[in-house]
Amino acid sequence: MSTTTPPDQNKHARRFGLPVATALVMGNIIGGGIFLLPASVAPYGTISLVAFGVLTLGAIALALVFGRLARRHPVTGGPYVYAREAFGDFAGFLAAWSYWITTWVSNAALAVAAVGYLDVIVPVHESKLATIAAALTLQWLPALANLAGTRYVGAVQLVATVLKFVPLLLVAVGGLFFFDSANLGPFRTDGDSALGAVSASAAILLFSYLGVESAAVSAGEVRDPRRNVGRATVLGTLGAAAIYLLGTLAVFGTVAHDRLVDSAAPFSDAVNVMFGGAWGGTAVACMALVSMVGALNGWTLLSAQTPYAAARDGLFPKVFAHKRRGVPTVGVAVTVVLASLLTVYNYTAGTQGVFEILVLVTTFTATVPYLLSTAAQIYFLLSGRTERVGRARLLRDGVLAGAAFAFSMWLVAGSGYAAVYQGVLFLFAGVLVHAWMSARKVRARAGEGTEDSAEVTAATAPAVAAPVDAPEPVNSGTPA
């Protein structure tokens, strides 16, 4: 019996259990935005909490749909796999292409934002070179953890999630003991209708739940994915929602509304009110830094998983399908290089405009896979291509898929005209890549067909086309 360790099944490659898969979802949903959200929605009044509640329901519906889809297709790739199975190669490619753009541009944005929090702890803004070096370090450390193997990715993600979850929960719960309803301010500001205020605040909050698909994208690395992906997706989304809602409510109740509207660090202000002193800024900066590093760790893994799945099917270059220690190493390397180049450009160009436009594009590109995935679930349900279930279960799944599709459309609408316009351009740029990869597939198949035909001809030629000797001339007996 061979004792050789199968590829990717060594001490560096380890499948994620339910706790790590849940941490992956939570870590990717909770980035650094939570530390600014209370101040961002404060101008709309406490009605923004209503928008948060509505968005939470939509995110849970989307999480449940991903759980259903992962049960049907428990393989790495997530939205790409679902879209391709339902609608073919082109839809699958669009899902993979959009998701890939989202991941590496978002990684650059996270690194730049993380430098801002790092600067509170260790001043780096005085030197542009030091700032760039810090941003690149924050990107490459998670990348190196990924290149070391899935075992280390899971360990980093679990530790980072605990380190940021516990302090945030302490602030969220502790803030309730210092809650003062006089700090809440108006339910909604004058001049805005209730629906308008909910929609406006929702436009800011919409992207707080990006990342619900994390476990589904990495389903191939999850133990018992049919069971654990759905659970991790729902548990991670619920955990993130609890942190968001409690944290925002605690800050609303501890920081006076007039001050909160102009706050640049609402959690810092809340900590200062709760415990006194001026150390809140440093404490929150540490939490934010840990949160963002954890998000970078998880998003770096996801950035390689979708191209990996697409490359196996010939829709991305084959080099993306190479795995080492359970991780698509080429995908990780390409992603971190692209994100690093974008980061350097952001700092050296001396303008935030281009970078902000690119980051805004991700708010659109992230929703394309969501729309295709929920549409795929609706297709599976209507076409009968699902497991046999009762009418009640079928109706429930249909309602969930419809709600998730509406939530995804709301995400697109909330991204704004500029983001949709720029995002469509990025999307259409991928069409040329798809044409190139499709042509290569056709030529490869044609080449295989020619070789097969030549082999068949060579094998059958002696039997069906044996050479016939020409008859010798008949001698007429006439002398020469």
Short mmCIF file of C-alpha atoms in Angstrom, two decimals:
data_model
loop_
_atom_site.label_atom_id
_atom_site.label_comp_id
_atom_site.label_asym_id
_atom_site.label_seq_id
_atom_site.Cartn_x
_atom_site.Cartn_y
_atom_site.Cartn_z
CA MET A 1 0.00 0.00 0.00
CA SER A 2 1.31 3.41 -0.94
CA THR A 3 1.92 5.80 1.89
CA THR A 4 2.41 8.83 -0.35
CA THR A 5 0.50 11.85 0.90
CA PRO A 6 -2.06 12.94 -1.70
CA PRO A 7 -1.56 16.37 -3.23
CA ASP A 8 -2.79 19.20 -1.04
CA GLN A 9 -3.47 16.75 1.81
CA ASN A 10 -0.36 17.48 3.86
CA LYS A 11 0.25 19.23 7.14
CA HIS A 12 0.00 22.63 5.43
CA ALA A 13 -3.34 21.95 3.73
CA ARG A 14 -6.31 21.44 6.01
CA ARG A 15 -10.03 21.69 5.34
CA PHE A 16 -11.98 24.28 7.27
CA GLY A 17 -14.42 23.14 9.93
CA LEU A 18 -17.61 25.00 10.83
CA PRO A 19 -15.90 27.46 13.25
CA VAL A 20 -13.26 28.54 10.72
CA ALA A 21 -15.79 28.72 7.87
CA THR A 22 -18.02 30.91 10.05
CA ALA A 23 -15.03 33.08 10.95
CA LEU A 24 -14.24 33.44 7.24
CA VAL A 25 -17.74 34.78 6.57
CA MET A 26 -17.74 37.11 9.56
CA GLY A 27 -14.20 38.30 8.94
CA ASN A 28 -14.93 39.18 5.34
CA ILE A 29 -18.23 40.93 6.10
CA ILE A 30 -16.80 42.95 8.99
CA GLY A 31 -13.93 44.92 7.56
CA GLY A 32 -13.22 48.47 8.66
CA GLY A 33 -16.48 50.09 7.66
CA ILE A 34 -18.15 49.42 10.99
CA PHE A 35 -15.86 51.95 12.65
CA LEU A 36 -17.28 54.75 10.47
CA LEU A 37 -20.86 53.60 9.86
CA PRO A 38 -22.54 55.25 12.89
CA ALA A 39 -21.28 58.71 11.86
CA SER A 40 -22.09 58.07 8.20
CA VAL A 41 -25.79 57.37 8.82
CA ALA A 42 -26.28 59.73 11.80
CA PRO A 43 -27.39 62.66 9.56
CA TYR A 44 -30.48 60.66 8.55
CA GLY A 45 -31.57 60.09 12.15
CA THR A 46 -32.30 56.88 14.01
CA ILE A 47 -34.51 55.77 11.13
CA SER A 48 -31.25 54.46 9.67
CA LEU A 49 -31.57 51.59 12.16
CA VAL A 50 -34.75 50.60 10.31
CA ALA A 51 -32.74 50.48 7.08
CA PHE A 52 -30.15 48.32 8.88
CA GLY A 53 -32.91 45.91 9.91
CA VAL A 54 -34.27 45.66 6.36
CA LEU A 55 -30.80 45.09 4.95
CA THR A 56 -30.12 42.43 7.54
CA LEU A 57 -33.19 40.50 6.43
CA GLY A 58 -32.06 40.77 2.80
CA ALA A 59 -28.55 39.61 3.68
CA ILE A 60 -29.91 36.61 5.59
CA ALA A 61 -32.12 35.69 2.62
CA LEU A 62 -29.03 35.85 0.39
CA ALA A 63 -27.07 33.77 2.89
CA LEU A 64 -29.79 31.09 2.93
CA VAL A 65 -29.83 30.98 -0.88
CA PHE A 66 -26.05 30.49 -0.95
CA GLY A 67 -26.48 27.70 1.58
CA ARG A 68 -29.04 25.99 -0.68
CA LEU A 69 -26.82 26.40 -3.73
CA ALA A 70 -23.75 25.10 -1.90
CA ARG A 71 -25.73 22.03 -0.86
CA ARG A 72 -26.44 21.38 -4.54
CA HIS A 73 -22.88 22.22 -5.72
CA PRO A 74 -20.45 21.73 -2.81
CA VAL A 75 -17.34 22.72 -4.77
CA THR A 76 -14.95 25.67 -4.86
CA GLY A 77 -16.11 28.60 -6.96
CA GLY A 78 -19.40 29.69 -5.43
CA PRO A 79 -21.32 32.12 -7.68
CA TYR A 80 -19.22 31.14 -10.69
CA VAL A 81 -20.21 27.49 -10.36
CA TYR A 82 -23.92 28.27 -9.89
CA ALA A 83 -24.11 30.73 -12.81
CA ARG A 84 -22.26 28.39 -15.17
CA GLU A 85 -24.39 25.39 -14.25
CA ALA A 86 -27.60 27.33 -14.86
CA PHE A 87 -26.76 29.59 -17.79
CA GLY A 88 -23.59 28.32 -19.42
CA ASP A 89 -19.98 29.36 -19.81
CA PHE A 90 -20.56 33.04 -20.57
CA ALA A 91 -22.62 33.71 -17.45
CA GLY A 92 -20.12 31.74 -15.39
CA PHE A 93 -17.26 33.77 -16.79
CA LEU A 94 -19.02 37.06 -16.02
CA ALA A 95 -19.54 35.94 -12.42
CA ALA A 96 -15.89 34.92 -12.06
CA TRP A 97 -14.55 38.03 -13.79
CA SER A 98 -16.69 40.43 -11.74
CA TYR A 99 -15.87 38.73 -8.48
CA TRP A 100 -12.15 38.70 -9.24
CA ILE A 101 -12.14 42.46 -9.97
CA THR A 102 -14.00 43.06 -6.72
CA THR A 103 -11.49 41.15 -4.61
CA TRP A 104 -8.22 42.67 -5.71
CA VAL A 105 -9.47 46.26 -5.94
CA SER A 106 -11.10 45.87 -2.51
CA ASN A 107 -7.82 44.53 -1.10
CA ALA A 108 -6.05 47.68 -2.24
CA ALA A 109 -8.77 49.82 -0.64
CA LEU A 110 -8.58 47.88 2.63
CA ALA A 111 -4.82 48.28 2.80
CA VAL A 112 -5.00 52.03 2.23
CA ALA A 113 -7.72 52.39 4.88
CA ALA A 114 -5.74 50.23 7.31
CA VAL A 115 -2.74 52.56 6.98
CA GLY A 116 -4.94 55.37 8.28
CA TYR A 117 -5.59 53.41 11.49
CA LEU A 118 -1.95 52.30 11.71
CA ASP A 119 -0.93 55.93 11.63
CA VAL A 120 -2.74 56.48 14.94
CA ILE A 121 -0.49 53.86 16.57
CA VAL A 122 2.75 54.39 14.61
CA PRO A 123 3.01 57.69 12.71
CA VAL A 124 3.83 56.82 9.09
CA HIS A 125 2.20 59.71 7.26
CA GLU A 126 5.27 61.92 7.54
CA SER A 127 6.99 59.95 4.78
CA LYS A 128 5.31 58.87 1.56
CA LEU A 129 7.78 56.00 1.24
CA ALA A 130 6.92 54.78 4.74
CA THR A 131 3.21 55.04 3.96
CA ILE A 132 3.59 52.98 0.78
CA ALA A 133 5.74 50.41 2.58
CA ALA A 134 3.13 50.07 5.34
CA ALA A 135 0.30 49.58 2.83
CA LEU A 136 2.26 46.95 0.91
CA THR A 137 3.23 45.15 4.13
CA LEU A 138 -0.42 44.99 5.18
CA GLN A 139 -1.21 43.33 1.84
CA TRP A 140 1.70 40.93 1.64
CA LEU A 141 1.53 39.53 5.18
CA PRO A 142 -1.95 38.00 4.59
CA ALA A 143 -0.78 36.88 1.15
CA LEU A 144 2.18 35.05 2.70
CA ALA A 145 -0.18 33.39 5.18
CA ASN A 146 -2.24 32.21 2.21
CA LEU A 147 0.82 30.95 0.32
CA ALA A 148 1.85 28.98 3.42
CA GLY A 149 -1.30 26.85 3.12
CA THR A 150 -4.97 26.66 4.09
CA ARG A 151 -3.98 25.53 7.58
CA TYR A 152 -2.44 28.95 8.26
CA VAL A 153 -5.20 30.85 6.47
CA GLY A 154 -7.75 29.29 8.80
CA ALA A 155 -5.64 29.94 11.90
CA VAL A 156 -5.08 33.61 11.04
CA GLN A 157 -8.75 34.09 10.17
CA LEU A 158 -9.98 32.52 13.42
CA VAL A 159 -7.59 34.53 15.59
CA ALA A 160 -8.32 37.79 13.76
CA THR A 161 -12.08 37.27 14.01
CA VAL A 162 -11.90 36.59 17.75
CA LEU A 163 -9.58 39.57 18.36
CA LYS A 164 -11.92 41.96 16.59
CA PHE A 165 -15.21 40.34 17.58
CA VAL A 166 -14.62 40.42 21.34
CA PRO A 167 -13.67 44.13 21.63
CA LEU A 168 -16.45 45.19 19.27
CA LEU A 169 -18.97 43.16 21.24
CA LEU A 170 -17.70 44.63 24.50
CA VAL A 171 -18.18 48.15 23.13
CA ALA A 172 -21.58 47.26 21.69
CA VAL A 173 -22.88 45.63 24.88
CA GLY A 174 -21.01 47.92 27.27
CA GLY A 175 -22.39 50.95 25.50
CA LEU A 176 -25.91 49.90 26.42
CA PHE A 177 -25.06 50.55 30.11
CA PHE A 178 -24.17 54.15 29.21
CA PHE A 179 -27.11 54.53 26.84
CA ASP A 180 -28.92 57.86 27.02
CA SER A 181 -31.97 58.32 24.81
CA ALA A 182 -31.33 62.10 24.78
CA ASN A 183 -28.30 61.41 22.55
CA LEU A 184 -30.33 59.73 19.82
CA GLY A 185 -31.44 62.91 18.11
CA PRO A 186 -34.43 63.00 15.72
CA PHE A 187 -36.01 59.85 14.31
CA ARG A 188 -35.57 61.35 10.85
CA THR A 189 -34.24 64.68 9.66
CA ASP A 190 -36.48 67.41 8.29
CA GLY A 191 -36.96 67.54 4.54
CA ASP A 192 -36.73 63.79 4.03
CA SER A 193 -39.69 61.46 3.81
CA ALA A 194 -39.49 58.24 5.80
CA LEU A 195 -38.96 56.22 2.62
CA GLY A 196 -36.39 58.70 1.35
CA ALA A 197 -34.45 58.60 4.61
CA VAL A 198 -34.45 54.79 4.66
CA SER A 199 -33.30 54.61 1.04
CA ALA A 200 -30.59 57.24 1.53
CA SER A 201 -29.16 55.59 4.62
CA ALA A 202 -29.50 52.17 3.01
CA ALA A 203 -27.35 53.35 0.10
CA ILE A 204 -24.52 53.84 2.61
CA LEU A 205 -25.19 50.64 4.52
CA LEU A 206 -25.86 48.39 1.54
CA PHE A 207 -22.30 47.19 1.16
CA SER A 208 -21.77 46.37 4.80
CA TYR A 209 -22.84 42.79 4.07
CA LEU A 210 -20.62 42.08 1.10
CA GLY A 211 -18.87 38.80 1.88
CA VAL A 212 -21.87 36.59 2.70
CA GLU A 213 -20.75 34.31 -0.13
CA SER A 214 -17.32 33.63 1.42
CA ALA A 215 -17.97 30.07 2.60
CA ALA A 216 -19.69 29.15 -0.68
CA VAL A 217 -16.72 30.40 -2.73
CA SER A 218 -14.37 28.22 -0.64
CA ALA A 219 -16.73 25.23 -0.40
CA GLY A 220 -14.04 22.89 -1.74
CA GLU A 221 -11.88 23.67 1.31
CA VAL A 222 -14.71 23.17 3.84
CA ARG A 223 -15.27 19.85 5.57
CA ASP A 224 -18.69 18.36 4.77
CA PRO A 225 -19.65 21.38 2.61
CA ARG A 226 -23.24 20.26 2.01
CA ARG A 227 -23.84 20.68 5.72
CA ASN A 228 -21.31 23.28 6.88
CA VAL A 229 -21.34 25.90 4.11
CA GLY A 230 -24.98 26.81 4.65
CA ARG A 231 -24.59 26.87 8.42
CA ALA A 232 -21.40 28.93 8.31
CA THR A 233 -22.98 31.42 5.89
CA VAL A 234 -26.05 31.99 8.06
CA LEU A 235 -24.15 31.99 11.38
CA GLY A 236 -21.50 34.35 10.04
CA THR A 237 -24.10 36.74 8.62
CA LEU A 238 -26.10 36.71 11.87
CA GLY A 239 -22.95 37.32 13.91
CA ALA A 240 -21.93 40.25 11.72
CA ALA A 241 -25.48 41.65 11.84
CA ALA A 242 -25.51 41.49 15.65
CA ILE A 243 -22.21 43.38 15.84
CA TYR A 244 -23.39 45.99 13.34
CA LEU A 245 -26.75 46.65 14.94
CA LEU A 246 -25.60 46.60 18.58
CA GLY A 247 -22.51 48.64 17.82
CA THR A 248 -24.41 51.32 15.90
CA LEU A 249 -27.13 51.49 18.56
CA ALA A 250 -24.54 51.77 21.36
CA VAL A 251 -22.72 54.62 19.62
CA PHE A 252 -26.03 56.39 18.88
CA GLY A 253 -26.90 56.23 22.57
CA THR A 254 -23.54 57.26 24.03
CA VAL A 255 -22.40 60.06 21.71
CA ALA A 256 -24.55 63.17 21.39
CA HIS A 257 -26.19 63.38 17.96
CA ASP A 258 -24.74 66.81 17.10
CA ARG A 259 -21.26 65.56 17.85
CA LEU A 260 -21.75 62.22 16.14
CA VAL A 261 -22.73 63.83 12.83
CA ASP A 262 -19.28 65.45 12.58
CA SER A 263 -17.30 62.62 14.18
CA ALA A 264 -14.37 61.12 12.30
CA ALA A 265 -14.00 58.27 14.80
CA PRO A 266 -17.41 57.47 16.35
CA PHE A 267 -16.26 54.34 18.21
CA SER A 268 -13.37 56.28 19.71
CA ASP A 269 -15.77 58.95 20.92
CA ALA A 270 -18.05 56.28 22.38
CA VAL A 271 -15.17 54.61 24.26
CA ASN A 272 -14.05 57.97 25.62
CA VAL A 273 -17.57 58.66 26.92
CA MET A 274 -17.89 55.20 28.44
CA PHE A 275 -14.53 54.94 30.19
CA GLY A 276 -13.13 58.46 30.18
CA GLY A 277 -9.70 59.54 29.01
CA ALA A 278 -8.43 59.96 25.50
CA TRP A 279 -7.20 56.44 24.85
CA GLY A 280 -10.27 55.48 22.81
CA GLY A 281 -8.66 56.47 19.54
CA THR A 282 -5.71 54.13 20.02
CA ALA A 283 -7.92 51.27 21.21
CA VAL A 284 -10.28 51.59 18.24
CA ALA A 285 -7.33 51.93 15.85
CA CYS A 286 -5.99 48.60 17.11
CA MET A 287 -9.40 46.96 16.66
CA ALA A 288 -9.76 48.40 13.18
CA LEU A 289 -6.27 47.27 12.19
CA VAL A 290 -6.91 43.70 13.36
CA SER A 291 -10.28 43.75 11.63
CA MET A 292 -8.81 44.85 8.32
CA VAL A 293 -5.91 42.42 8.40
CA GLY A 294 -8.40 39.62 9.02
CA ALA A 295 -10.52 40.83 6.11
CA LEU A 296 -7.44 41.02 3.87
CA ASN A 297 -6.54 37.45 4.85
CA GLY A 298 -9.97 36.14 3.93
CA TRP A 299 -10.42 38.21 0.77
CA THR A 300 -6.97 37.17 -0.48
CA LEU A 301 -8.05 33.52 -0.34
CA LEU A 302 -11.35 34.28 -2.07
CA SER A 303 -9.55 36.28 -4.76
CA ALA A 304 -7.82 33.09 -5.90
CA GLN A 305 -10.67 30.61 -5.49
CA THR A 306 -12.99 31.85 -8.24
CA PRO A 307 -10.26 32.11 -10.94
CA TYR A 308 -9.13 28.64 -9.83
CA ALA A 309 -12.58 27.16 -10.48
CA ALA A 310 -12.89 29.01 -13.80
CA ALA A 311 -9.41 27.93 -14.90
CA ARG A 312 -10.28 24.26 -14.36
CA ASP A 313 -13.08 24.72 -16.89
CA GLY A 314 -10.90 26.56 -19.39
CA LEU A 315 -12.51 29.97 -18.83
CA PHE A 316 -9.42 31.48 -17.16
CA PRO A 317 -5.76 30.79 -18.05
CA LYS A 318 -4.66 27.34 -16.89
CA VAL A 319 -1.97 28.77 -14.64
CA PHE A 320 -4.69 29.86 -12.19
CA ALA A 321 -5.63 26.20 -11.64
CA HIS A 322 -2.34 25.31 -9.95
CA LYS A 323 -2.68 24.52 -6.25
CA ARG A 324 -0.05 24.14 -3.58
CA ARG A 325 -0.80 23.32 0.05
CA GLY A 326 -4.50 23.67 -0.67
CA VAL A 327 -4.17 27.23 -2.02
CA PRO A 328 -4.28 28.44 -5.67
CA THR A 329 -0.88 30.09 -5.35
CA VAL A 330 -0.82 31.79 -8.74
CA GLY A 331 -4.18 33.42 -8.09
CA VAL A 332 -2.96 34.72 -4.73
CA ALA A 333 0.27 36.04 -6.24
CA VAL A 334 -1.41 37.76 -9.19
CA THR A 335 -4.04 39.31 -6.92
CA VAL A 336 -1.54 40.74 -4.43
CA VAL A 337 0.65 42.10 -7.24
CA LEU A 338 -2.30 43.85 -8.92
CA ALA A 339 -3.52 45.24 -5.60
CA SER A 340 0.01 46.41 -4.77
CA LEU A 341 0.40 48.18 -8.12
CA LEU A 342 -2.95 49.91 -7.62
CA THR A 343 -1.93 50.95 -4.11
CA VAL A 344 1.39 52.40 -5.28
CA TYR A 345 -0.38 54.25 -8.09
CA ASN A 346 -2.85 55.69 -5.61
CA TYR A 347 -0.10 57.18 -3.47
CA THR A 348 2.23 58.31 -6.26
CA ALA A 349 -0.44 59.84 -8.50
CA GLY A 350 -1.23 62.35 -5.78
CA THR A 351 -4.98 62.12 -6.31
CA GLN A 352 -7.70 60.10 -4.63
CA GLY A 353 -10.14 60.52 -7.50
CA VAL A 354 -9.07 57.61 -9.69
CA PHE A 355 -8.73 55.26 -6.73
CA GLU A 356 -12.12 56.21 -5.33
CA ILE A 357 -13.73 55.55 -8.71
CA LEU A 358 -12.12 52.11 -8.86
CA VAL A 359 -13.27 51.31 -5.33
CA LEU A 360 -16.77 52.49 -6.22
CA VAL A 361 -16.74 50.11 -9.18
CA THR A 362 -16.41 47.18 -6.79
CA THR A 363 -19.77 48.05 -5.28
CA PHE A 364 -21.29 47.16 -8.64
CA THR A 365 -19.03 44.29 -9.66
CA ALA A 366 -19.66 42.53 -6.33
CA THR A 367 -23.39 42.40 -6.98
CA VAL A 368 -23.17 40.83 -10.45
CA PRO A 369 -22.32 37.38 -9.01
CA TYR A 370 -25.13 37.82 -6.45
CA LEU A 371 -27.70 38.51 -9.16
CA LEU A 372 -26.52 35.59 -11.28
CA SER A 373 -26.50 33.24 -8.28
CA THR A 374 -30.02 34.12 -7.11
CA ALA A 375 -31.26 33.94 -10.71
CA ALA A 376 -29.65 30.49 -10.95
CA GLN A 377 -31.52 29.34 -7.84
CA ILE A 378 -34.80 30.60 -9.30
CA TYR A 379 -33.99 28.74 -12.53
CA PHE A 380 -33.25 25.51 -10.66
CA LEU A 381 -36.52 25.79 -8.75
CA LEU A 382 -38.69 26.57 -11.79
CA SER A 383 -37.07 23.93 -13.98
CA GLY A 384 -37.36 21.21 -11.34
CA ARG A 385 -33.60 20.73 -11.16
CA THR A 386 -33.53 20.57 -7.38
CA GLU A 387 -33.81 17.80 -4.86
CA ARG A 388 -37.33 16.45 -4.44
CA VAL A 389 -39.04 18.39 -1.67
CA GLY A 390 -42.58 19.16 -0.62
CA ARG A 391 -44.54 22.11 -1.93
CA ALA A 392 -44.08 24.03 1.33
CA ARG A 393 -40.29 23.76 1.09
CA LEU A 394 -40.39 24.64 -2.60
CA LEU A 395 -42.49 27.72 -1.90
CA ARG A 396 -40.21 28.79 0.93
CA ASP A 397 -37.10 28.41 -1.24
CA GLY A 398 -38.82 30.40 -3.99
CA VAL A 399 -39.67 33.26 -1.62
CA LEU A 400 -36.10 33.31 -0.29
CA ALA A 401 -34.65 33.37 -3.80
CA GLY A 402 -37.00 36.20 -4.81
CA ALA A 403 -36.08 38.22 -1.71
CA ALA A 404 -32.36 37.64 -2.32
CA PHE A 405 -32.72 38.71 -5.95
CA ALA A 406 -34.54 41.90 -4.87
CA PHE A 407 -31.80 42.54 -2.29
CA SER A 408 -29.14 42.16 -5.00
CA MET A 409 -30.99 44.57 -7.26
CA TRP A 410 -31.14 47.03 -4.38
CA LEU A 411 -27.37 46.71 -4.07
CA VAL A 412 -26.99 47.64 -7.74
CA ALA A 413 -29.36 50.60 -7.43
CA GLY A 414 -27.62 51.81 -4.30
CA SER A 415 -24.20 51.82 -5.96
CA GLY A 416 -25.22 54.86 -8.04
CA TYR A 417 -25.10 55.79 -11.70
CA ALA A 418 -21.35 56.41 -11.81
CA ALA A 419 -20.53 53.02 -10.28
CA VAL A 420 -22.88 51.17 -12.62
CA TYR A 421 -21.45 53.01 -15.64
CA GLN A 422 -17.84 52.31 -14.70
CA GLY A 423 -18.67 48.78 -13.61
CA VAL A 424 -20.30 47.93 -16.92
CA LEU A 425 -17.13 49.08 -18.71
CA PHE A 426 -15.05 46.75 -16.52
CA LEU A 427 -17.55 43.99 -17.19
CA PHE A 428 -17.45 44.46 -20.95
CA ALA A 429 -13.65 44.51 -20.90
CA GLY A 430 -13.90 40.95 -19.69
CA VAL A 431 -15.90 39.97 -22.77
CA LEU A 432 -12.70 40.23 -24.82
CA VAL A 433 -10.94 37.91 -22.37
CA HIS A 434 -13.84 35.46 -22.65
CA ALA A 435 -13.61 35.57 -26.46
CA TRP A 436 -9.90 34.78 -26.29
CA MET A 437 -10.33 31.88 -23.85
CA SER A 438 -13.31 30.48 -25.77
CA ALA A 439 -11.33 30.56 -29.02
CA ARG A 440 -8.50 28.67 -27.35
CA LYS A 441 -10.93 26.02 -26.13
CA VAL A 442 -12.42 25.59 -29.61
CA ARG A 443 -8.97 25.31 -31.20
CA ALA A 444 -7.89 22.80 -28.56
CA ARG A 445 -10.97 20.68 -29.20
CA ALA A 446 -10.46 20.94 -32.95
CA GLY A 447 -6.88 19.83 -32.53
CA GLU A 448 -7.95 16.85 -30.44
CA GLY A 449 -10.54 15.99 -33.06
CA THR A 450 -7.95 16.11 -35.86
CA GLU A 451 -5.57 13.87 -33.93
CA ASP A 452 -8.36 11.40 -33.16
CA SER A 453 -9.38 11.40 -36.84
CA ALA A 454 -5.80 10.78 -37.96
CA GLU A 455 -5.46 7.89 -35.51
CA VAL A 456 -8.70 6.31 -36.72
CA THR A 457 -7.62 6.67 -40.36
CA ALA A 458 -4.23 5.14 -39.69
CA ALA A 459 -5.76 2.25 -37.78
CA THR A 460 -8.40 1.40 -40.38
CA ALA A 461 -6.47 2.13 -43.59
CA PRO A 462 -5.09 -1.42 -44.10
CA ALA A 463 -8.58 -2.93 -43.83
CA VAL A 464 -10.58 -0.55 -45.96
CA ALA A 465 -8.08 0.77 -48.47
CA ALA A 466 -5.56 -2.00 -49.15
CA PRO A 467 -3.37 -1.14 -52.13
CA VAL A 468 -4.11 -3.13 -55.31
CA ASP A 469 -1.24 -4.07 -57.62
CA ALA A 470 -1.69 -2.92 -61.20
CA PRO A 471 -2.24 -5.82 -63.66
CA GLU A 472 0.65 -6.75 -65.86
CA PRO A 473 0.27 -6.06 -69.62
CA VAL A 474 -1.11 -9.01 -71.58
CA ASN A 475 1.32 -10.41 -74.19
CA SER A 476 -0.39 -10.48 -77.58
CA GLY A 477 2.23 -12.74 -79.08
CA THR A 478 3.16 -10.17 -81.71
CA PRO A 479 6.93 -9.92 -82.18
CA ALA A 480 8.58 -6.72 -81.28
#
